[in-house]
mmCIF file of C-alpha atoms in Angstrom:
data_model
loop_
_atom_site.group_PDB
_atom_site.id
_atom_site.type_symbol
_atom_site.label_atom_id
_atom_site.label_comp_id
_atom_site.label_asym_id
_atom_site.label_seq_id
_atom_site.Cartn_x
_atom_site.Cartn_y
_atom_site.Cartn_z
ATOM 1 C CA UNK L 1124 41.004 46.358 -9.920
ATOM 2 C CA UNK L 1125 38.593 47.020 -12.882
ATOM 3 C CA UNK L 1126 39.608 46.373 -16.495
ATOM 4 C CA UNK L 1127 37.855 47.559 -19.639
ATOM 5 C CA UNK L 1128 38.498 44.851 -22.243
ATOM 6 C CA UNK L 1129 37.810 45.514 -25.957
ATOM 7 C CA UNK L 1130 37.458 42.617 -28.283
ATOM 8 C CA UNK L 1131 38.718 42.392 -31.948
ATOM 9 C CA UNK L 1132 36.658 42.733 -35.126
ATOM 10 C CA UNK L 1133 34.449 39.769 -35.837
ATOM 11 C CA UNK L 1134 34.372 38.901 -32.164
ATOM 12 C CA UNK L 1135 32.027 39.990 -29.378
ATOM 13 C CA UNK L 1136 32.278 40.313 -25.672
ATOM 14 C CA UNK L 1137 31.401 36.707 -24.968
ATOM 15 C CA UNK L 1138 33.945 35.400 -27.440
ATOM 16 C CA UNK L 1139 36.725 37.649 -26.073
ATOM 17 C CA UNK L 1140 36.002 36.578 -22.518
ATOM 18 C CA UNK L 1141 36.790 32.974 -23.522
ATOM 19 C CA UNK L 1142 39.995 34.151 -25.224
ATOM 20 C CA UNK L 1143 41.303 35.899 -22.109
ATOM 21 C CA UNK L 1144 41.660 32.555 -20.368
ATOM 22 C CA UNK L 1145 43.253 32.923 -16.868
ATOM 23 C CA UNK L 1146 44.317 36.540 -17.373
ATOM 24 C CA UNK L 1147 41.551 37.978 -15.219
ATOM 25 C CA UNK L 1148 42.607 35.658 -12.380
ATOM 26 C CA UNK L 1149 46.250 36.619 -12.796
ATOM 27 C CA UNK L 1150 45.299 40.356 -12.713
ATOM 28 C CA UNK L 1151 42.898 39.755 -9.803
ATOM 29 C CA UNK L 1152 40.598 41.963 -11.779
ATOM 30 C CA UNK L 1153 36.913 42.445 -12.486
ATOM 31 C CA UNK L 1154 36.527 42.546 -16.358
ATOM 32 C CA UNK L 1155 34.047 44.617 -18.278
ATOM 33 C CA UNK L 1156 33.857 43.164 -21.825
ATOM 34 C CA UNK L 1157 31.243 45.007 -23.784
ATOM 35 C CA UNK L 1158 30.142 44.314 -27.383
ATOM 36 C CA UNK L 1159 31.336 46.770 -30.028
ATOM 37 C CA UNK L 1160 28.666 49.095 -31.351
ATOM 38 C CA UNK L 1161 28.927 47.942 -35.049
ATOM 39 C CA UNK L 1162 26.886 44.776 -35.627
ATOM 40 C CA UNK L 1163 28.215 42.514 -38.414
ATOM 41 C CA UNK L 1164 26.318 40.060 -40.558
ATOM 42 C CA UNK L 1165 26.100 36.608 -39.084
ATOM 43 C CA UNK L 1166 28.455 34.186 -40.866
ATOM 44 C CA UNK L 1167 27.634 30.657 -41.834
ATOM 45 C CA UNK L 1168 28.141 28.470 -38.822
ATOM 46 C CA UNK L 1169 27.871 31.301 -36.283
ATOM 47 C CA UNK L 1170 25.022 31.495 -33.776
ATOM 48 C CA UNK L 1171 25.931 34.805 -32.250
ATOM 49 C CA UNK L 1172 26.248 38.213 -33.904
ATOM 50 C CA UNK L 1173 29.853 39.397 -34.175
ATOM 51 C CA UNK L 1174 30.792 43.080 -33.643
ATOM 52 C CA UNK L 1175 33.277 45.704 -34.553
ATOM 53 C CA UNK L 1176 34.273 49.064 -33.024
ATOM 54 C CA UNK L 1177 34.278 51.217 -36.124
ATOM 55 C CA UNK L 1178 34.268 51.010 -39.874
ATOM 56 C CA UNK L 1179 36.700 51.996 -42.530
ATOM 57 C CA UNK L 1180 36.271 53.726 -45.919
ATOM 58 C CA UNK L 1181 37.406 52.220 -49.241
ATOM 59 C CA UNK L 1182 40.954 53.476 -48.737
ATOM 60 C CA UNK L 1183 41.228 51.784 -45.381
ATOM 61 C CA UNK L 1184 40.976 54.920 -43.252
ATOM 62 C CA UNK L 1185 38.872 54.920 -40.045
ATOM 63 C CA UNK L 1186 35.582 56.689 -40.880
ATOM 64 C CA UNK L 1187 35.313 59.741 -38.564
ATOM 65 C CA UNK L 1188 31.560 59.431 -37.977
ATOM 66 C CA UNK L 1189 31.967 55.725 -36.959
ATOM 67 C CA UNK L 1190 34.823 56.558 -34.629
ATOM 68 C CA UNK L 1191 32.896 59.463 -33.031
ATOM 69 C CA UNK L 1192 29.961 57.084 -32.387
ATOM 70 C CA UNK L 1193 32.381 54.518 -30.872
ATOM 71 C CA UNK L 1194 33.955 57.091 -28.593
ATOM 72 C CA UNK L 1195 30.553 58.279 -27.353
ATOM 73 C CA UNK L 1196 29.533 54.564 -26.910
ATOM 74 C CA UNK L 1197 32.643 54.101 -24.714
ATOM 75 C CA UNK L 1198 31.857 57.291 -22.698
ATOM 76 C CA UNK L 1199 28.449 55.761 -21.836
ATOM 77 C CA UNK L 1200 30.050 52.396 -20.813
ATOM 78 C CA UNK L 1201 32.583 54.242 -18.568
ATOM 79 C CA UNK L 1202 29.807 56.193 -16.867
ATOM 80 C CA UNK L 1203 27.699 53.093 -16.416
ATOM 81 C CA UNK L 1204 30.332 50.560 -15.462
ATOM 82 C CA UNK L 1205 33.439 52.487 -14.611
ATOM 83 C CA UNK L 1206 35.790 54.017 -13.575
ATOM 84 C CA UNK L 1207 38.474 51.579 -14.829
ATOM 85 C CA UNK L 1208 42.044 51.122 -13.773
ATOM 86 C CA UNK L 1209 43.245 49.350 -16.936
ATOM 87 C CA UNK L 1210 42.266 49.340 -20.633
ATOM 88 C CA UNK L 1211 42.980 46.213 -22.596
ATOM 89 C CA UNK L 1212 42.392 45.754 -26.338
ATOM 90 C CA UNK L 1213 42.962 42.986 -28.932
ATOM 91 C CA UNK L 1214 43.462 43.768 -32.627
ATOM 92 C CA UNK L 1215 40.750 46.287 -33.673
ATOM 93 C CA UNK L 1216 39.908 46.575 -29.993
ATOM 94 C CA UNK L 1217 43.538 47.654 -29.361
ATOM 95 C CA UNK L 1218 43.118 50.286 -32.063
ATOM 96 C CA UNK L 1219 40.044 51.446 -30.284
ATOM 97 C CA UNK L 1220 41.929 51.561 -26.948
ATOM 98 C CA UNK L 1221 44.558 53.756 -28.596
ATOM 99 C CA UNK L 1222 41.908 56.079 -30.009
ATOM 100 C CA UNK L 1223 40.328 56.333 -26.551
ATOM 101 C CA UNK L 1224 43.661 57.233 -24.975
ATOM 102 C CA UNK L 1225 44.264 59.729 -27.760
ATOM 103 C CA UNK L 1226 40.892 61.491 -27.693
ATOM 104 C CA UNK L 1227 39.973 61.076 -24.026
ATOM 105 C CA UNK L 1228 42.984 62.562 -22.120
ATOM 106 C CA UNK L 1229 40.981 62.471 -18.865
ATOM 107 C CA UNK L 1230 40.891 58.698 -19.007
ATOM 108 C CA UNK L 1231 44.562 58.571 -19.891
ATOM 109 C CA UNK L 1232 45.385 60.502 -16.726
ATOM 110 C CA UNK L 1233 43.171 58.360 -14.434
ATOM 111 C CA UNK L 1234 44.105 54.860 -15.606
ATOM 112 C CA UNK L 1235 47.155 53.023 -14.419
ATOM 113 C CA UNK L 1236 48.002 50.977 -17.502
ATOM 114 C CA UNK L 1237 47.075 50.066 -21.120
ATOM 115 C CA UNK L 1238 47.600 46.670 -22.764
ATOM 116 C CA UNK L 1239 47.425 46.556 -26.520
ATOM 117 C CA UNK L 1240 47.606 43.107 -28.142
ATOM 118 C CA UNK L 1241 48.183 42.460 -31.882
ATOM 119 C CA UNK L 1242 47.312 45.946 -32.797
ATOM 120 C CA UNK L 1243 47.929 47.455 -36.257
ATOM 121 C CA UNK L 1244 49.111 51.036 -36.520
ATOM 122 C CA UNK L 1245 46.558 53.890 -36.626
ATOM 123 C CA UNK L 1246 46.683 57.550 -37.452
ATOM 124 C CA UNK L 1247 46.405 59.632 -34.236
ATOM 125 C CA UNK L 1248 47.929 62.741 -35.721
ATOM 126 C CA UNK L 1249 51.131 64.372 -34.665
ATOM 127 C CA UNK L 1250 50.699 63.351 -31.010
ATOM 128 C CA UNK L 1251 52.464 61.150 -28.573
ATOM 129 C CA UNK L 1252 50.370 59.460 -25.890
ATOM 130 C CA UNK L 1253 51.805 60.268 -22.476
ATOM 131 C CA UNK L 1254 51.001 59.736 -18.858
ATOM 132 C CA UNK L 1255 49.874 56.137 -19.066
ATOM 133 C CA UNK L 1256 52.304 53.127 -19.176
ATOM 134 C CA UNK L 1257 51.499 50.859 -22.140
ATOM 135 C CA UNK L 1258 52.313 47.268 -22.841
ATOM 136 C CA UNK L 1259 52.361 46.231 -26.546
ATOM 137 C CA UNK L 1260 52.107 42.577 -27.275
ATOM 138 C CA UNK L 1261 52.935 41.183 -30.765
ATOM 139 C CA UNK L 1262 53.567 37.749 -32.262
ATOM 140 C CA UNK L 1263 56.368 36.925 -34.749
ATOM 141 C CA UNK L 1264 54.052 34.456 -36.555
ATOM 142 C CA UNK L 1265 51.114 36.906 -36.852
ATOM 143 C CA UNK L 1266 49.850 36.740 -40.448
ATOM 144 C CA UNK L 1267 47.168 39.390 -39.913
ATOM 145 C CA UNK L 1268 49.105 42.262 -38.284
ATOM 146 C CA UNK L 1269 52.761 42.779 -39.019
ATOM 147 C CA UNK L 1270 55.324 43.314 -36.343
ATOM 148 C CA UNK L 1271 56.360 46.614 -37.945
ATOM 149 C CA UNK L 1272 52.775 47.874 -37.792
ATOM 150 C CA UNK L 1273 52.435 47.034 -34.083
ATOM 151 C CA UNK L 1274 55.875 48.602 -33.390
ATOM 152 C CA UNK L 1275 54.854 51.726 -35.178
ATOM 153 C CA UNK L 1276 51.898 52.153 -32.914
ATOM 154 C CA UNK L 1277 53.953 51.364 -29.843
ATOM 155 C CA UNK L 1278 56.408 54.196 -30.846
ATOM 156 C CA UNK L 1279 53.557 56.744 -30.399
ATOM 157 C CA UNK L 1280 53.352 55.948 -26.658
ATOM 158 C CA UNK L 1281 55.999 57.663 -24.611
ATOM 159 C CA UNK L 1282 56.061 55.147 -21.729
ATOM 160 C CA UNK L 1283 55.741 51.933 -23.655
ATOM 161 C CA UNK L 1284 57.029 48.394 -23.284
ATOM 162 C CA UNK L 1285 56.990 45.694 -25.877
ATOM 163 C CA UNK L 1286 56.651 41.927 -25.417
ATOM 164 C CA UNK L 1287 57.251 39.573 -28.389
ATOM 165 C CA UNK L 1288 56.091 36.028 -28.603
ATOM 166 C CA UNK L 1289 56.364 33.265 -31.196
ATOM 167 C CA UNK L 1290 52.633 32.703 -31.759
ATOM 168 C CA UNK L 1291 50.211 34.228 -34.259
ATOM 169 C CA UNK L 1292 47.344 36.684 -33.972
ATOM 170 C CA UNK L 1293 46.385 35.888 -30.395
ATOM 171 C CA UNK L 1294 46.897 36.505 -26.723
ATOM 172 C CA UNK L 1295 49.208 33.632 -25.603
ATOM 173 C CA UNK L 1296 47.858 31.584 -22.788
ATOM 174 C CA UNK L 1297 51.061 30.290 -21.162
ATOM 175 C CA UNK L 1298 51.279 30.954 -17.395
ATOM 176 C CA UNK L 1299 54.750 32.577 -17.724
ATOM 177 C CA UNK L 1300 53.537 34.985 -20.358
ATOM 178 C CA UNK L 1301 50.366 35.926 -18.353
ATOM 179 C CA UNK L 1302 52.567 36.415 -15.315
ATOM 180 C CA UNK L 1303 54.559 39.022 -17.209
ATOM 181 C CA UNK L 1304 51.396 40.908 -18.106
ATOM 182 C CA UNK L 1305 50.250 40.804 -14.495
ATOM 183 C CA UNK L 1306 53.655 41.971 -13.241
ATOM 184 C CA UNK L 1307 53.459 44.945 -15.622
ATOM 185 C CA UNK L 1308 49.978 45.873 -14.457
ATOM 186 C CA UNK L 1309 50.760 45.573 -10.738
ATOM 187 C CA UNK L 1310 53.991 47.542 -11.103
ATOM 188 C CA UNK L 1311 52.207 50.249 -13.051
ATOM 189 C CA UNK L 1312 49.495 50.379 -10.383
ATOM 190 C CA UNK L 1313 52.102 50.730 -7.577
ATOM 191 C CA UNK L 1314 53.827 53.514 -9.476
ATOM 192 C CA UNK L 1315 50.535 55.305 -10.009
ATOM 193 C CA UNK L 1316 49.589 55.059 -6.379
ATOM 194 C CA UNK L 1317 52.892 56.556 -5.317
ATOM 195 C CA UNK L 1318 52.662 59.474 -7.785
ATOM 196 C CA UNK L 1319 51.170 62.878 -7.092
ATOM 197 C CA UNK L 1320 48.640 62.417 -9.903
ATOM 198 C CA UNK L 1321 47.033 59.649 -7.873
ATOM 199 C CA UNK L 1322 45.958 62.199 -5.272
ATOM 200 C CA UNK L 1323 43.953 64.178 -7.847
ATOM 201 C CA UNK L 1324 40.361 63.364 -8.731
ATOM 202 C CA UNK L 1325 40.047 62.202 -12.405
ATOM 203 C CA UNK L 1326 38.933 65.076 -14.730
ATOM 204 C CA UNK L 1327 35.343 65.012 -15.877
ATOM 205 C CA UNK L 1328 34.647 63.386 -19.261
ATOM 206 C CA UNK L 1329 33.751 65.506 -22.218
ATOM 207 C CA UNK L 1330 30.608 63.788 -23.436
ATOM 208 C CA UNK L 1331 29.560 63.740 -27.051
ATOM 209 C CA UNK L 1332 25.849 64.349 -27.374
ATOM 210 C CA UNK L 1333 24.516 61.757 -29.832
ATOM 211 C CA UNK L 1334 21.614 59.427 -29.967
ATOM 212 C CA UNK L 1335 23.194 55.989 -29.500
ATOM 213 C CA UNK L 1336 21.979 52.664 -28.220
ATOM 214 C CA UNK L 1337 22.579 52.000 -24.544
ATOM 215 C CA UNK L 1338 25.932 50.432 -23.748
ATOM 216 C CA UNK L 1339 26.204 46.664 -23.764
ATOM 217 C CA UNK L 1340 26.462 44.968 -20.401
ATOM 218 C CA UNK L 1341 29.735 43.277 -19.345
ATOM 219 C CA UNK L 1342 29.899 39.875 -20.875
ATOM 220 C CA UNK L 1343 29.415 36.749 -18.813
ATOM 221 C CA UNK L 1344 28.725 33.086 -19.531
ATOM 222 C CA UNK L 1345 29.859 30.697 -22.293
ATOM 223 C CA UNK L 1346 30.111 31.585 -25.982
ATOM 224 C CA UNK L 1347 30.596 30.004 -29.360
ATOM 225 C CA UNK L 1348 33.755 31.266 -30.980
ATOM 226 C CA UNK L 1349 33.571 32.695 -34.448
ATOM 227 C CA UNK L 1350 35.817 31.345 -37.179
ATOM 228 C CA UNK L 1351 35.986 34.765 -38.926
ATOM 229 C CA UNK L 1352 38.439 37.226 -37.378
ATOM 230 C CA UNK L 1353 40.570 39.980 -38.815
ATOM 231 C CA UNK L 1354 42.251 43.195 -37.745
ATOM 232 C CA UNK L 1355 40.274 45.511 -40.010
#
Protein backbone atom coordinates (compact mmCIF):
# COMPACT_ATOMS: atom_id res chain seq x y z
CA UNK A 1 0.00 0.00 0.00
CA UNK A 2 1.24 3.49 -0.87
CA UNK A 3 0.18 6.58 1.06
CA UNK A 4 0.56 10.22 0.04
CA UNK A 5 0.95 12.15 3.31
CA UNK A 6 0.67 15.94 3.39
CA UNK A 7 2.11 17.89 6.32
CA UNK A 8 0.62 20.93 8.03
CA UNK A 9 1.65 24.55 7.58
CA UNK A 10 4.97 25.42 9.23
CA UNK A 11 6.07 21.80 8.97
CA UNK A 12 7.83 19.92 6.17
CA UNK A 13 8.05 16.34 5.03
CA UNK A 14 10.79 15.44 7.49
CA UNK A 15 8.94 16.90 10.47
CA UNK A 16 5.67 15.21 9.53
CA UNK A 17 7.39 11.86 9.15
CA UNK A 18 8.41 12.04 12.83
CA UNK A 19 4.87 13.00 13.83
CA UNK A 20 3.36 9.94 12.13
CA UNK A 21 5.05 7.66 14.64
CA UNK A 22 4.05 4.02 14.19
CA UNK A 23 1.16 4.72 11.82
CA UNK A 24 3.08 3.63 8.67
CA UNK A 25 3.84 0.31 10.39
CA UNK A 26 0.22 -0.13 11.42
CA UNK A 27 -0.90 0.54 7.86
CA UNK A 28 1.86 -1.67 6.41
CA UNK A 29 2.39 1.19 3.98
CA UNK A 30 5.10 2.93 2.01
CA UNK A 31 4.79 6.64 2.77
CA UNK A 32 5.52 9.48 0.38
CA UNK A 33 5.79 12.67 2.43
CA UNK A 34 6.74 15.57 0.15
CA UNK A 35 7.48 19.15 1.16
CA UNK A 36 4.80 21.69 0.33
CA UNK A 37 5.64 24.07 -2.56
CA UNK A 38 5.48 27.29 -0.49
CA UNK A 39 8.71 27.96 1.38
CA UNK A 40 8.34 29.93 4.62
CA UNK A 41 10.87 32.12 6.37
CA UNK A 42 13.11 30.26 8.79
CA UNK A 43 12.07 31.03 12.36
CA UNK A 44 14.52 31.61 15.19
CA UNK A 45 15.69 28.26 16.51
CA UNK A 46 14.84 26.33 13.36
CA UNK A 47 17.50 24.75 11.18
CA UNK A 48 15.18 23.56 8.41
CA UNK A 49 12.98 25.54 6.09
CA UNK A 50 9.30 25.02 6.88
CA UNK A 51 6.66 24.79 4.17
CA UNK A 52 3.02 25.34 3.33
CA UNK A 53 0.74 24.12 0.55
CA UNK A 54 -0.93 27.38 -0.39
CA UNK A 55 -1.34 30.97 0.71
CA UNK A 56 -4.37 33.00 1.75
CA UNK A 57 -5.40 36.56 1.00
CA UNK A 58 -6.09 39.24 3.64
CA UNK A 59 -9.66 37.99 4.08
CA UNK A 60 -8.46 34.45 4.83
CA UNK A 61 -9.57 32.94 1.54
CA UNK A 62 -7.28 30.53 -0.30
CA UNK A 63 -5.59 32.34 -3.17
CA UNK A 64 -6.58 30.70 -6.46
CA UNK A 65 -3.18 31.07 -8.13
CA UNK A 66 -1.47 29.51 -5.14
CA UNK A 67 -3.94 26.62 -5.05
CA UNK A 68 -3.56 26.03 -8.81
CA UNK A 69 0.22 25.85 -8.35
CA UNK A 70 -0.19 23.38 -5.47
CA UNK A 71 -2.52 21.14 -7.48
CA UNK A 72 -0.09 21.08 -10.41
CA UNK A 73 2.74 20.33 -7.97
CA UNK A 74 0.75 17.37 -6.60
CA UNK A 75 0.06 16.17 -10.16
CA UNK A 76 3.82 15.96 -10.72
CA UNK A 77 4.36 14.12 -7.44
CA UNK A 78 1.72 11.55 -8.34
CA UNK A 79 3.23 11.01 -11.78
CA UNK A 80 6.70 10.64 -10.25
CA UNK A 81 5.95 8.64 -7.09
CA UNK A 82 2.38 7.31 -7.51
CA UNK A 83 -0.11 5.91 -7.92
CA UNK A 84 -1.28 6.06 -4.30
CA UNK A 85 -3.90 4.04 -2.47
CA UNK A 86 -4.53 6.48 0.39
CA UNK A 87 -4.24 10.23 0.89
CA UNK A 88 -3.51 11.51 4.41
CA UNK A 89 -3.35 15.14 5.47
CA UNK A 90 -2.81 17.06 8.70
CA UNK A 91 -4.20 20.56 9.30
CA UNK A 92 -3.43 22.62 6.16
CA UNK A 93 -2.28 19.37 4.55
CA UNK A 94 -5.76 17.97 5.21
CA UNK A 95 -7.23 21.04 3.52
CA UNK A 96 -4.94 20.34 0.58
CA UNK A 97 -6.08 16.72 0.51
CA UNK A 98 -9.70 17.88 0.36
CA UNK A 99 -8.88 20.27 -2.48
CA UNK A 100 -7.17 17.43 -4.37
CA UNK A 101 -10.20 15.18 -3.95
CA UNK A 102 -12.48 18.02 -5.05
CA UNK A 103 -10.55 19.10 -8.13
CA UNK A 104 -8.97 15.79 -9.15
CA UNK A 105 -11.94 13.40 -9.44
CA UNK A 106 -9.77 10.84 -11.24
CA UNK A 107 -7.74 10.41 -8.06
CA UNK A 108 -10.89 10.26 -5.96
CA UNK A 109 -12.06 7.31 -8.03
CA UNK A 110 -8.76 5.44 -7.89
CA UNK A 111 -7.86 5.80 -4.18
CA UNK A 112 -9.29 3.55 -1.50
CA UNK A 113 -9.41 6.00 1.44
CA UNK A 114 -8.74 9.53 2.69
CA UNK A 115 -7.65 10.47 6.21
CA UNK A 116 -8.05 14.11 7.25
CA UNK A 117 -6.61 15.08 10.63
CA UNK A 118 -7.36 18.36 12.44
CA UNK A 119 -8.63 20.00 9.27
CA UNK A 120 -10.43 23.34 9.23
CA UNK A 121 -13.33 23.78 6.84
CA UNK A 122 -12.67 25.01 3.30
CA UNK A 123 -14.84 26.31 0.47
CA UNK A 124 -15.18 23.64 -2.22
CA UNK A 125 -18.31 25.08 -3.76
CA UNK A 126 -21.71 23.45 -3.87
CA UNK A 127 -20.21 19.96 -4.25
CA UNK A 128 -20.20 16.83 -2.13
CA UNK A 129 -17.15 14.58 -2.39
CA UNK A 130 -18.27 11.09 -3.26
CA UNK A 131 -16.72 7.72 -4.15
CA UNK A 132 -13.91 7.71 -1.58
CA UNK A 133 -14.42 6.71 2.08
CA UNK A 134 -13.02 9.42 4.36
CA UNK A 135 -11.95 9.37 8.00
CA UNK A 136 -12.01 12.72 9.83
CA UNK A 137 -10.00 12.94 13.05
CA UNK A 138 -10.50 15.84 15.46
CA UNK A 139 -9.53 16.67 19.04
CA UNK A 140 -11.79 18.17 21.69
CA UNK A 141 -8.82 20.08 23.15
CA UNK A 142 -7.68 21.50 19.78
CA UNK A 143 -7.16 25.25 20.27
CA UNK A 144 -6.21 25.87 16.63
CA UNK A 145 -9.02 24.19 14.70
CA UNK A 146 -12.50 24.01 16.22
CA UNK A 147 -14.55 20.82 16.26
CA UNK A 148 -17.34 22.62 14.40
CA UNK A 149 -14.97 23.61 11.59
CA UNK A 150 -13.68 20.04 11.19
CA UNK A 151 -17.23 18.67 11.32
CA UNK A 152 -18.32 21.13 8.64
CA UNK A 153 -15.67 19.79 6.29
CA UNK A 154 -16.57 16.19 7.12
CA UNK A 155 -20.20 16.91 6.17
CA UNK A 156 -19.05 17.63 2.59
CA UNK A 157 -17.92 14.02 2.19
CA UNK A 158 -20.73 11.57 1.43
CA UNK A 159 -19.00 8.46 2.81
CA UNK A 160 -17.40 9.94 5.92
CA UNK A 161 -16.58 8.66 9.39
CA UNK A 162 -15.53 10.81 12.36
CA UNK A 163 -13.17 9.90 15.20
CA UNK A 164 -12.95 12.20 18.21
CA UNK A 165 -10.10 12.23 20.70
CA UNK A 166 -9.35 14.20 23.85
CA UNK A 167 -6.03 15.67 22.72
CA UNK A 168 -5.19 18.91 20.93
CA UNK A 169 -3.95 19.78 17.44
CA UNK A 170 -2.21 16.50 16.72
CA UNK A 171 -2.40 12.93 15.49
CA UNK A 172 -2.66 10.87 18.70
CA UNK A 173 -0.03 8.16 19.02
CA UNK A 174 -1.81 5.63 21.24
CA UNK A 175 -1.77 2.12 19.78
CA UNK A 176 -5.55 1.67 20.13
CA UNK A 177 -6.16 4.89 18.21
CA UNK A 178 -3.73 3.97 15.43
CA UNK A 179 -5.37 0.54 15.22
CA UNK A 180 -8.71 2.24 14.52
CA UNK A 181 -7.15 4.17 11.64
CA UNK A 182 -5.55 1.00 10.27
CA UNK A 183 -8.85 -0.89 10.55
CA UNK A 184 -10.61 1.85 8.60
CA UNK A 185 -8.02 1.81 5.82
CA UNK A 186 -7.87 -1.97 5.50
CA UNK A 187 -11.67 -2.21 5.51
CA UNK A 188 -11.90 0.49 2.83
CA UNK A 189 -9.29 -1.31 0.76
CA UNK A 190 -11.19 -4.59 0.98
CA UNK A 191 -14.43 -2.88 -0.06
CA UNK A 192 -12.68 -1.19 -2.97
CA UNK A 193 -11.16 -4.47 -4.15
CA UNK A 194 -14.57 -6.13 -4.19
CA UNK A 195 -16.30 -3.29 -6.04
CA UNK A 196 -16.70 -3.03 -9.78
CA UNK A 197 -14.75 0.21 -9.90
CA UNK A 198 -11.60 -1.66 -8.88
CA UNK A 199 -11.68 -3.52 -12.18
CA UNK A 200 -11.41 -0.30 -14.14
CA UNK A 201 -8.12 1.48 -14.90
CA UNK A 202 -7.83 4.88 -13.15
CA UNK A 203 -8.73 7.80 -15.44
CA UNK A 204 -5.86 9.88 -16.80
CA UNK A 205 -4.92 12.99 -14.88
CA UNK A 206 -5.75 16.35 -16.34
CA UNK A 207 -2.43 18.12 -16.04
CA UNK A 208 -2.06 21.84 -15.55
CA UNK A 209 0.69 23.23 -17.75
CA UNK A 210 2.74 25.53 -15.52
CA UNK A 211 6.42 26.14 -14.95
CA UNK A 212 6.90 24.70 -11.48
CA UNK A 213 9.87 23.36 -9.53
CA UNK A 214 10.32 19.57 -9.65
CA UNK A 215 8.40 17.70 -6.96
CA UNK A 216 10.17 17.10 -3.68
CA UNK A 217 11.33 13.55 -2.99
CA UNK A 218 9.64 11.48 -0.32
CA UNK A 219 11.04 12.38 3.08
CA UNK A 220 13.40 10.07 4.93
CA UNK A 221 15.76 10.43 7.86
CA UNK A 222 15.63 12.43 11.13
CA UNK A 223 14.38 15.97 11.47
CA UNK A 224 14.28 18.85 13.91
CA UNK A 225 10.71 19.73 14.84
CA UNK A 226 9.59 23.32 14.35
CA UNK A 227 7.97 25.08 17.28
CA UNK A 228 5.79 27.21 14.98
CA UNK A 229 2.68 25.44 13.70
CA UNK A 230 -0.77 26.65 12.74
CA UNK A 231 -3.67 25.67 10.55
CA UNK A 232 -3.59 28.68 8.23
